[in-house]
Coordinates of C-alpha atoms in Angstrom, one line a residue:
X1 CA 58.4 36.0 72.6
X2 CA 59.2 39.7 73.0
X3 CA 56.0 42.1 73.5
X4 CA 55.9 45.3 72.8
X5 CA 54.3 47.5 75.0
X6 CA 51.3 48.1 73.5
X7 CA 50.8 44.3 73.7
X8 CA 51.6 44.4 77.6
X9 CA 48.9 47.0 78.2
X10 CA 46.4 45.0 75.7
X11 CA 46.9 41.9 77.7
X12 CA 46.6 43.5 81.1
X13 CA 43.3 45.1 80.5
X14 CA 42.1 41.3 78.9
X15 CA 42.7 40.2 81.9
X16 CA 41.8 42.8 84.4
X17 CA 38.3 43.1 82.7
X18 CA 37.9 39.5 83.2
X19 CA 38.7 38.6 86.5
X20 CA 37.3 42.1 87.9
X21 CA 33.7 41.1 87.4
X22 CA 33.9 37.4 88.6
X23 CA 35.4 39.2 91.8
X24 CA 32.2 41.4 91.9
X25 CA 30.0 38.5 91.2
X26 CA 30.9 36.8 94.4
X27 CA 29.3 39.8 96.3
X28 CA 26.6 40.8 93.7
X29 CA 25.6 38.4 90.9
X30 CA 23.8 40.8 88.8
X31 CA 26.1 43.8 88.7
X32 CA 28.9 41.3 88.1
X33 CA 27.0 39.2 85.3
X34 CA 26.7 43.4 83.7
X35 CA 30.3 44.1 84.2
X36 CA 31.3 40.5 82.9
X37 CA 29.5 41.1 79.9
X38 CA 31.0 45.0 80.0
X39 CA 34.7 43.3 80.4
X40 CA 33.8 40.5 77.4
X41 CA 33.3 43.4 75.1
X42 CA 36.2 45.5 76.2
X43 CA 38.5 42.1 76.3
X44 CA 37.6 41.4 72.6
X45 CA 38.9 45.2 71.4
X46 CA 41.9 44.7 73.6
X47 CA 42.7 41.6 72.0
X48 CA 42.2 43.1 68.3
X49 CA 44.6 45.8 69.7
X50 CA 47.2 42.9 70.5
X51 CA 46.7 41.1 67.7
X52 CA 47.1 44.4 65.3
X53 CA 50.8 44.3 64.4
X54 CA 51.4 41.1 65.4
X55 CA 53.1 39.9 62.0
X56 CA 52.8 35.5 62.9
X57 CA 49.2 36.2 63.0
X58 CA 49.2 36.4 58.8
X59 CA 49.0 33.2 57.4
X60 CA 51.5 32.0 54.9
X61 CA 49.4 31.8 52.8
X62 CA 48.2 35.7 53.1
X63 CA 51.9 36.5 53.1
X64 CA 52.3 34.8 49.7
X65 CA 49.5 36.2 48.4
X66 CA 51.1 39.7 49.3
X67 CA 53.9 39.2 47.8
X68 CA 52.6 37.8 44.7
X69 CA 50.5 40.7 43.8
X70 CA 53.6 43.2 44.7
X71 CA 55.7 41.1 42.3
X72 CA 52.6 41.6 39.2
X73 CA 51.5 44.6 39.4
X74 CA 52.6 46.9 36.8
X75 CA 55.0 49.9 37.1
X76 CA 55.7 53.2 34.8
X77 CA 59.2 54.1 34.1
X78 CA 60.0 57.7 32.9
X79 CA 63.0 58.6 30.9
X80 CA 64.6 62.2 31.0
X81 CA 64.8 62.8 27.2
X82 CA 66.2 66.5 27.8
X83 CA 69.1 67.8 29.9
X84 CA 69.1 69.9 32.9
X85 CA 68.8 73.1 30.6
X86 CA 65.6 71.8 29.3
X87 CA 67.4 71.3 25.7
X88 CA 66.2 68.0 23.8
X89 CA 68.8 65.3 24.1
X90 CA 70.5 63.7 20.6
X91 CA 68.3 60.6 19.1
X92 CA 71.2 58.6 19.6
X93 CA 71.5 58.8 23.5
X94 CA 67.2 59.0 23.9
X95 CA 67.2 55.6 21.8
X96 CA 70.1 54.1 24.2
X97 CA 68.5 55.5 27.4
X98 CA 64.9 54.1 26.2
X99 CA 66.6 50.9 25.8
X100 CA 68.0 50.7 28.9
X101 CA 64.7 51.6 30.5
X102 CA 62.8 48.6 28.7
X103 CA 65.8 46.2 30.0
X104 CA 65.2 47.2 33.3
X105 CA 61.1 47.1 32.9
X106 CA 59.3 44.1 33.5
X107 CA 56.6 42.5 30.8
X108 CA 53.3 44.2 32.0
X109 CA 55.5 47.7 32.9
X110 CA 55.2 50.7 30.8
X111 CA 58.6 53.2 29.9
X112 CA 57.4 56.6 29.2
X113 CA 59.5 59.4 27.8
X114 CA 59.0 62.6 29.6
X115 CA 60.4 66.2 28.1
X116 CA 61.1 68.2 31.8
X117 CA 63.9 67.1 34.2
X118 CA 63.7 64.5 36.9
X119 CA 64.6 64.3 40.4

């Protein structure tokens, strides 16, 4: 598995404030019990760090969730009922361009018909 950077640096400093304190606790137990407990806490933000972008750590399940709710929400279409002189268009071409607007539009989508130009 390829790790980005970020990820290197996250799981160096997991492991450096790890093994650090059970290095000092072999000369002084209660400043390394503190700096064990120091490291634990530091450990557990580095590995939220690693774990931030990491896409396999999203269940399935999340992921179909996601996409789900992308796939139902509802969306507003606008249609240009003027031309680029700001002159109203024939009835004729607004009803075939509204048309074509509600072909494209999905169920819960509304197509709205707006009287300036857009980009």
């Amino acid at each position: 598995m390829h790790k980005t950077p970020q990820q290197k640096i996250s799981l160096t400093v997991i492991v450096i404030s790890i093994i650090v304190p059970f290095l000092i606790m072999t000369q002084n137990l209660l400043a390394g019990v503190s700096l064990l407990l120091l490291g634990l806490i530091i450990a557990r933000r580095a590995l939220m760090v690693f774990n931030e972008n990491n896409t396999q750590s999203i269940s399935d399940k999340e992921v179909m969730k996601h996409d789900r709710q992308q796939n139902e929400r509802s969306r507003t279409f606008f249609v240009q009922v003027v031309d680029d002189n700001g002159y109203d268009l024939p009835p004729s071409v607004v009803e075939q361009k509204m048309r074509e607007a509600q072909l494209h539009a999905g169920p819960r989508d509304t197509v709205i018909p707006v009287r300036h130009k857009i980009n």
